[in-house]
PDB file of C-alpha atoms in Angstrom:
ATOM      1  CA  UNK A   1     144.752-101.430  11.355  1.00  0.00           C
ATOM      2  CA  UNK A   2     142.436-103.022   8.874  1.00  0.00           C
ATOM      3  CA  UNK A   3     140.937-106.838   9.465  1.00  0.00           C
ATOM      4  CA  UNK A   4     141.171-108.351   5.956  1.00  0.00           C
ATOM      5  CA  UNK A   5     138.552-110.846   5.859  1.00  0.00           C
ATOM      6  CA  UNK A   6     138.168-113.480   2.618  1.00  0.00           C
ATOM      7  CA  UNK A   7     134.768-112.104   1.627  1.00  0.00           C
ATOM      8  CA  UNK A   8     133.559-111.845  -1.620  1.00  0.00           C
ATOM      9  CA  UNK A   9     133.827-108.000  -2.465  1.00  0.00           C
ATOM     10  CA  UNK A  10     130.451-106.178  -3.749  1.00  0.00           C
ATOM     11  CA  UNK A  11     129.437-102.814  -5.110  1.00  0.00           C
ATOM     12  CA  UNK A  12     126.742-101.241  -2.394  1.00  0.00           C
ATOM     13  CA  UNK A  13     127.330-100.098   1.169  1.00  0.00           C
ATOM     14  CA  UNK A  14     127.063-102.578   3.702  1.00  0.00           C
ATOM     15  CA  UNK A  15     123.984-102.853   6.117  1.00  0.00           C
ATOM     16  CA  UNK A  16     122.919-105.044   9.006  1.00  0.00           C
ATOM     17  CA  UNK A  17     119.365-105.999   7.257  1.00  0.00           C
ATOM     18  CA  UNK A  18     118.012-107.927   4.363  1.00  0.00           C
ATOM     19  CA  UNK A  19     114.664-107.056   3.287  1.00  0.00           C
ATOM     20  CA  UNK A  20     112.091-109.671   1.543  1.00  0.00           C
ATOM     21  CA  UNK A  21     112.992-109.993  -2.303  1.00  0.00           C
ATOM     22  CA  UNK A  22     116.460-109.126  -1.208  1.00  0.00           C
ATOM     23  CA  UNK A  23     119.755-111.206  -1.550  1.00  0.00           C
ATOM     24  CA  UNK A  24     123.266-111.243  -1.385  1.00  0.00           C
ATOM     25  CA  UNK A  25     125.537-112.969  -4.397  1.00  0.00           C
ATOM     26  CA  UNK A  26     128.738-114.646  -3.819  1.00  0.00           C
ATOM     27  CA  UNK A  27     130.018-113.027  -7.092  1.00  0.00           C
ATOM     28  CA  UNK A  28     129.176-109.184  -5.419  1.00  0.00           C
ATOM     29  CA  UNK A  29     131.621-106.948  -3.111  1.00  0.00           C
ATOM     30  CA  UNK A  30     132.508-106.379   0.210  1.00  0.00           C
ATOM     31  CA  UNK A  31     129.112-104.592   0.464  1.00  0.00           C
ATOM     32  CA  UNK A  32     127.281-107.796  -0.226  1.00  0.00           C
ATOM     33  CA  UNK A  33     127.393-108.627   3.522  1.00  0.00           C
ATOM     34  CA  UNK A  34     125.834-107.917   6.524  1.00  0.00           C
ATOM     35  CA  UNK A  35     127.498-106.046   9.191  1.00  0.00           C
ATOM     36  CA  UNK A  36     126.462-105.629  12.502  1.00  0.00           C
ATOM     37  CA  UNK A  37     125.810-101.922  14.221  1.00  0.00           C
ATOM     38  CA  UNK A  38     129.568-101.596  15.466  1.00  0.00           C
ATOM     39  CA  UNK A  39     131.096-103.583  12.978  1.00  0.00           C
ATOM     40  CA  UNK A  40     131.755-106.212  15.732  1.00  0.00           C
ATOM     41  CA  UNK A  41     130.440-109.200  13.332  1.00  0.00           C
ATOM     42  CA  UNK A  42     129.658-109.720   9.775  1.00  0.00           C
ATOM     43  CA  UNK A  43     127.640-112.462   7.727  1.00  0.00           C
ATOM     44  CA  UNK A  44     128.467-112.785   4.202  1.00  0.00           C
ATOM     45  CA  UNK A  45     129.932-115.906   1.666  1.00  0.00           C
ATOM     46  CA  UNK A  46     133.180-117.563   3.117  1.00  0.00           C
ATOM     47  CA  UNK A  47     135.530-119.369   1.194  1.00  0.00           C
ATOM     48  CA  UNK A  48     136.230-122.810   2.687  1.00  0.00           C
ATOM     49  CA  UNK A  49     137.787-124.222  -0.276  1.00  0.00           C
ATOM     50  CA  UNK A  50     138.468-124.064  -4.251  1.00  0.00           C
ATOM     51  CA  UNK A  51     135.077-122.834  -5.793  1.00  0.00           C
ATOM     52  CA  UNK A  52     133.304-123.683  -2.354  1.00  0.00           C
ATOM     53  CA  UNK A  53     131.957-121.292   0.123  1.00  0.00           C
ATOM     54  CA  UNK A  54     129.331-120.987   2.774  1.00  0.00           C
ATOM     55  CA  UNK A  55     127.459-118.602   4.166  1.00  0.00           C
ATOM     56  CA  UNK A  56     129.031-117.658   7.602  1.00  0.00           C
ATOM     57  CA  UNK A  57     128.778-115.161  10.543  1.00  0.00           C
ATOM     58  CA  UNK A  58     132.260-113.898  11.459  1.00  0.00           C
ATOM     59  CA  UNK A  59     133.666-111.964  14.462  1.00  0.00           C
ATOM     60  CA  UNK A  60     135.623-109.371  12.744  1.00  0.00           C
ATOM     61  CA  UNK A  61     137.894-108.086  15.416  1.00  0.00           C
ATOM     62  CA  UNK A  62     140.717-110.388  15.009  1.00  0.00           C
ATOM     63  CA  UNK A  63     143.198-111.403  12.505  1.00  0.00           C
ATOM     64  CA  UNK A  64     142.911-114.741  13.386  1.00  0.00           C
ATOM     65  CA  UNK A  65     141.685-116.112  10.238  1.00  0.00           C
ATOM     66  CA  UNK A  66     140.954-119.775  11.285  1.00  0.00           C
ATOM     67  CA  UNK A  67     139.387-118.807  14.271  1.00  0.00           C
ATOM     68  CA  UNK A  68     136.652-115.936  13.543  1.00  0.00           C
ATOM     69  CA  UNK A  69     134.155-118.383  11.889  1.00  0.00           C
ATOM     70  CA  UNK A  70     131.120-118.233  14.836  1.00  0.00           C
ATOM     71  CA  UNK A  71     128.392-119.626  12.744  1.00  0.00           C
ATOM     72  CA  UNK A  72     127.687-121.480   9.345  1.00  0.00           C
ATOM     73  CA  UNK A  73     124.571-122.158   7.351  1.00  0.00           C
ATOM     74  CA  UNK A  74     125.865-125.040   5.245  1.00  0.00           C
ATOM     75  CA  UNK A  75     129.011-126.248   6.830  1.00  0.00           C
ATOM     76  CA  UNK A  76     128.564-129.588   5.040  1.00  0.00           C
ATOM     77  CA  UNK A  77     127.277-128.028   1.629  1.00  0.00           C
ATOM     78  CA  UNK A  78     129.457-125.421   0.070  1.00  0.00           C
ATOM     79  CA  UNK A  79     128.176-123.516  -2.642  1.00  0.00           C
ATOM     80  CA  UNK A  80     129.582-122.588  -6.084  1.00  0.00           C
ATOM     81  CA  UNK A  81     131.473-119.505  -6.688  1.00  0.00           C
ATOM     82  CA  UNK A  82     129.629-118.336  -9.041  1.00  0.00           C
ATOM     83  CA  UNK A  83     125.436-117.797  -9.239  1.00  0.00           C
ATOM     84  CA  UNK A  84     125.221-118.813  -5.789  1.00  0.00           C
ATOM     85  CA  UNK A  85     123.087-116.056  -3.146  1.00  0.00           C
ATOM     86  CA  UNK A  86     121.368-115.932  -0.228  1.00  0.00           C
ATOM     87  CA  UNK A  87     118.187-114.617  -0.750  1.00  0.00           C
ATOM     88  CA  UNK A  88     114.789-113.306   1.709  1.00  0.00           C
ATOM     89  CA  UNK A  89     112.111-115.223  -0.557  1.00  0.00           C
ATOM     90  CA  UNK A  90     108.652-113.813  -1.153  1.00  0.00           C
ATOM     91  CA  UNK A  91     107.423-116.968   0.835  1.00  0.00           C
ATOM     92  CA  UNK A  92     109.219-115.412   4.122  1.00  0.00           C
ATOM     93  CA  UNK A  93     112.243-117.789   4.140  1.00  0.00           C
ATOM     94  CA  UNK A  94     115.699-117.318   4.253  1.00  0.00           C
ATOM     95  CA  UNK A  95     117.339-119.376   1.410  1.00  0.00           C
ATOM     96  CA  UNK A  96     120.637-120.243   0.421  1.00  0.00           C
ATOM     97  CA  UNK A  97     120.573-121.364  -3.315  1.00  0.00           C
ATOM     98  CA  UNK A  98     123.590-123.054  -5.304  1.00  0.00           C
ATOM     99  CA  UNK A  99     124.530-121.755  -8.969  1.00  0.00           C
ATOM    100  CA  UNK A 100     121.932-123.861 -10.394  1.00  0.00           C
ATOM    101  CA  UNK A 101     119.301-122.412  -8.110  1.00  0.00           C
ATOM    102  CA  UNK A 102     119.107-125.628  -5.750  1.00  0.00           C
ATOM    103  CA  UNK A 103     118.029-125.107  -2.556  1.00  0.00           C
ATOM    104  CA  UNK A 104     120.898-125.761  -0.272  1.00  0.00           C
ATOM    105  CA  UNK A 105     120.029-124.567   3.027  1.00  0.00           C
ATOM    106  CA  UNK A 106     116.414-122.691   4.290  1.00  0.00           C
ATOM    107  CA  UNK A 107     115.421-121.318   7.317  1.00  0.00           C
ATOM    108  CA  UNK A 108     112.003-123.336   6.423  1.00  0.00           C
ATOM    109  CA  UNK A 109     109.659-120.634   8.210  1.00  0.00           C
ATOM    110  CA  UNK A 110     106.919-120.398   5.830  1.00  0.00           C
ATOM    111  CA  UNK A 111     104.556-121.703   7.929  1.00  0.00           C
ATOM    112  CA  UNK A 112     105.822-120.018  11.162  1.00  0.00           C
ATOM    113  CA  UNK A 113     104.788-116.543   9.855  1.00  0.00           C
ATOM    114  CA  UNK A 114     106.117-114.252   7.187  1.00  0.00           C
ATOM    115  CA  UNK A 115     109.565-113.200   7.516  1.00  0.00           C
ATOM    116  CA  UNK A 116     109.979-109.558   6.321  1.00  0.00           C
ATOM    117  CA  UNK A 117     113.620-108.665   7.351  1.00  0.00           C
ATOM    118  CA  UNK A 118     116.750-110.414   8.510  1.00  0.00           C
ATOM    119  CA  UNK A 119     118.794-108.363  10.552  1.00  0.00           C
ATOM    120  CA  UNK A 120     122.602-109.312  12.304  1.00  0.00           C
ATOM    121  CA  UNK A 121     122.728-107.652  15.726  1.00  0.00           C
ATOM    122  CA  UNK A 122     126.062-106.622  17.495  1.00  0.00           C
ATOM    123  CA  UNK A 123     125.777-109.792  19.328  1.00  0.00           C
ATOM    124  CA  UNK A 124     126.819-112.075  16.298  1.00  0.00           C
ATOM    125  CA  UNK A 125     122.946-112.897  16.566  1.00  0.00           C
ATOM    126  CA  UNK A 126     121.379-112.978  12.930  1.00  0.00           C
ATOM    127  CA  UNK A 127     117.734-113.211  12.995  1.00  0.00           C
ATOM    128  CA  UNK A 128     114.415-113.353  10.828  1.00  0.00           C
ATOM    129  CA  UNK A 129     111.338-111.108  11.972  1.00  0.00           C
ATOM    130  CA  UNK A 130     107.911-110.403  10.205  1.00  0.00           C
ATOM    131  CA  UNK A 131     106.095-107.178   9.541  1.00  0.00           C
ATOM    132  CA  UNK A 132     105.577-106.441  13.397  1.00  0.00           C
ATOM    133  CA  UNK A 133     109.436-107.052  14.343  1.00  0.00           C
ATOM    134  CA  UNK A 134     108.585-110.382  15.837  1.00  0.00           C
ATOM    135  CA  UNK A 135     110.893-113.284  15.842  1.00  0.00           C
ATOM    136  CA  UNK A 136     110.522-115.953  13.334  1.00  0.00           C
ATOM    137  CA  UNK A 137     113.919-117.363  13.232  1.00  0.00           C
ATOM    138  CA  UNK A 138     117.487-117.216  14.835  1.00  0.00           C
ATOM    139  CA  UNK A 139     120.806-118.399  14.753  1.00  0.00           C
ATOM    140  CA  UNK A 140     121.256-118.801  18.153  1.00  0.00           C
ATOM    141  CA  UNK A 141     118.543-121.596  18.144  1.00  0.00           C
ATOM    142  CA  UNK A 142     120.728-123.735  15.322  1.00  0.00           C
ATOM    143  CA  UNK A 143     124.367-123.139  16.922  1.00  0.00           C
ATOM    144  CA  UNK A 144     127.359-124.965  15.123  1.00  0.00           C
ATOM    145  CA  UNK A 145     130.267-125.416  17.093  1.00  0.00           C
ATOM    146  CA  UNK A 146     130.487-121.947  18.675  1.00  0.00           C
ATOM    147  CA  UNK A 147     128.808-120.065  21.649  1.00  0.00           C
ATOM    148  CA  UNK A 148     128.744-116.564  22.203  1.00  0.00           C
ATOM    149  CA  UNK A 149     128.251-114.031  24.964  1.00  0.00           C
ATOM    150  CA  UNK A 150     124.377-114.383  25.566  1.00  0.00           C
ATOM    151  CA  UNK A 151     123.785-117.517  23.488  1.00  0.00           C
ATOM    152  CA  UNK A 152     122.249-120.366  25.781  1.00  0.00           C
ATOM    153  CA  UNK A 153     123.240-124.045  25.373  1.00  0.00           C
ATOM    154  CA  UNK A 154     119.597-125.474  26.186  1.00  0.00           C
ATOM    155  CA  UNK A 155     118.752-129.361  26.433  1.00  0.00           C
ATOM    156  CA  UNK A 156     117.453-129.304  22.793  1.00  0.00           C
ATOM    157  CA  UNK A 157     120.295-127.568  21.465  1.00  0.00           C
ATOM    158  CA  UNK A 158     123.701-129.262  20.842  1.00  0.00           C
ATOM    159  CA  UNK A 159     127.461-128.099  19.299  1.00  0.00           C
ATOM    160  CA  UNK A 160     128.925-130.160  17.126  1.00  0.00           C
ATOM    161  CA  UNK A 161     132.860-129.774  16.339  1.00  0.00           C
ATOM    162  CA  UNK A 162     134.410-128.567  13.448  1.00  0.00           C
ATOM    163  CA  UNK A 163     136.663-131.252  11.741  1.00  0.00           C
ATOM    164  CA  UNK A 164     139.677-129.711  12.490  1.00  0.00           C
ATOM    165  CA  UNK A 165     141.077-125.983  12.963  1.00  0.00           C
ATOM    166  CA  UNK A 166     140.438-124.205  10.041  1.00  0.00           C
ATOM    167  CA  UNK A 167     138.456-127.154   8.446  1.00  0.00           C
ATOM    168  CA  UNK A 168     134.923-126.281   8.934  1.00  0.00           C
ATOM    169  CA  UNK A 169     132.951-129.219   7.931  1.00  0.00           C
ATOM    170  CA  UNK A 170     130.855-131.125  10.385  1.00  0.00           C
ATOM    171  CA  UNK A 171     133.625-133.233  12.991  1.00  0.00           C
ATOM    172  CA  UNK A 172     132.757-136.557  15.444  1.00  0.00           C
ATOM    173  CA  UNK A 173     132.426-134.647  18.738  1.00  0.00           C
ATOM    174  CA  UNK A 174     129.325-133.251  20.148  1.00  0.00           C
ATOM    175  CA  UNK A 175     128.778-131.175  23.424  1.00  0.00           C
ATOM    176  CA  UNK A 176     125.173-131.147  24.878  1.00  0.00           C
ATOM    177  CA  UNK A 177     122.843-132.116  27.866  1.00  0.00           C
ATOM    178  CA  UNK A 178     122.323-135.562  28.260  1.00  0.00           C
ATOM    179  CA  UNK A 179     119.030-136.963  30.133  1.00  0.00           C
ATOM    180  CA  UNK A 180     120.424-136.632  33.331  1.00  0.00           C
ATOM    181  CA  UNK A 181     120.632-132.421  32.744  1.00  0.00           C
ATOM    182  CA  UNK A 182     124.389-132.833  32.712  1.00  0.00           C
ATOM    183  CA  UNK A 183     126.367-131.392  30.155  1.00  0.00           C
ATOM    184  CA  UNK A 184     128.299-134.162  28.321  1.00  0.00           C
ATOM    185  CA  UNK A 185     130.795-134.382  25.259  1.00  0.00           C
ATOM    186  CA  UNK A 186     130.527-137.120  23.239  1.00  0.00           C
ATOM    187  CA  UNK A 187     132.317-139.082  20.652  1.00  0.00           C
ATOM    188  CA  UNK A 188     129.769-140.027  17.997  1.00  0.00           C
ATOM    189  CA  UNK A 189     127.785-142.394  20.510  1.00  0.00           C
ATOM    190  CA  UNK A 190     127.203-142.526  24.077  1.00  0.00           C
ATOM    191  CA  UNK A 191     130.982-142.714  25.324  1.00  0.00           C
ATOM    192  CA  UNK A 192     132.018-139.841  27.435  1.00  0.00           C
ATOM    193  CA  UNK A 193     135.111-138.435  26.314  1.00  0.00           C
ATOM    194  CA  UNK A 194     136.342-137.571  29.197  1.00  0.00           C
ATOM    195  CA  UNK A 195     137.203-141.370  30.313  1.00  0.00           C
ATOM    196  CA  UNK A 196     140.795-142.247  31.363  1.00  0.00           C
ATOM    197  CA  UNK A 197     141.601-138.572  30.556  1.00  0.00           C
ATOM    198  CA  UNK A 198     141.958-139.439  26.964  1.00  0.00           C
ATOM    199  CA  UNK A 199     140.339-136.637  24.514  1.00  0.00           C
ATOM    200  CA  UNK A 200     140.470-135.413  20.690  1.00  0.00           C
ATOM    201  CA  UNK A 201     138.993-132.391  20.838  1.00  0.00           C
ATOM    202  CA  UNK A 202     139.351-128.581  21.938  1.00  0.00           C
ATOM    203  CA  UNK A 203     137.206-126.575  23.864  1.00  0.00           C
ATOM    204  CA  UNK A 204     138.656-123.377  22.753  1.00  0.00           C
ATOM    205  CA  UNK A 205     138.060-120.022  24.472  1.00  0.00           C
ATOM    206  CA  UNK A 206     139.158-117.077  22.241  1.00  0.00           C
ATOM    207  CA  UNK A 207     139.407-113.478  23.957  1.00  0.00           C
ATOM    208  CA  UNK A 208     139.042-110.798  21.219  1.00  0.00           C
ATOM    209  CA  UNK A 209     139.396-107.017  21.893  1.00  0.00           C
ATOM    210  CA  UNK A 210     135.323-106.438  23.691  1.00  0.00           C
ATOM    211  CA  UNK A 211     134.075-110.018  24.477  1.00  0.00           C
ATOM    212  CA  UNK A 212     135.121-113.644  24.556  1.00  0.00           C
ATOM    213  CA  UNK A 213     133.376-116.986  23.144  1.00  0.00           C
ATOM    214  CA  UNK A 214     133.934-120.475  22.856  1.00  0.00           C
ATOM    215  CA  UNK A 215     134.807-122.545  19.960  1.00  0.00           C
ATOM    216  CA  UNK A 216     134.614-126.395  19.669  1.00  0.00           C
ATOM    217  CA  UNK A 217     136.676-128.056  17.216  1.00  0.00           C
ATOM    218  CA  UNK A 218     138.397-132.051  17.129  1.00  0.00           C
ATOM    219  CA  UNK A 219     141.863-132.359  16.321  1.00  0.00           C
ATOM    220  CA  UNK A 220     143.823-134.941  14.276  1.00  0.00           C
TER     221      UNK A 220
END
């Protein structure tokens, strides 16, 4: 059985690495994606609306299109379907550029060290490393609404729900550790959403072929 994912198609064999001055284009073929070593995860441009794309990491062992996205770089600022690209620039950062070359998202790592290579691990972890393969940046430090196996949720991090199932923009619910180091789920403020048993979010436990993970989204 073949899993069909909504990536823009490309022309060269896919890889799990992107080297400096390399780029992934929204207009190219399915090879213009990063694929983890065993093919469990893919990273590339994902259509989120009419003429609108986000750079995303997808779990590729499921046919459920709405629950495959596990991370997004630009969930609230989609890029155009023509001319947009993700580039590993000479300055050493990963940058998502719109059709007019406007910077939509970046790893902001130019002062942290020169990024030489980006790699998508089999764990779904996108990393940026320098020439000595020292870690410069990692997607696990910047979660959106999903925790993958082995990915920690620390006091300095938080999960923010998607707006609704299948709608990937930022929602109103946040999961984080409060000042007492207690995991809390809040609605756009300090009130715990467990009060009175009333919630408008869903912490979805998804089990795939080989692994499982949590996705956090609100519902209307």
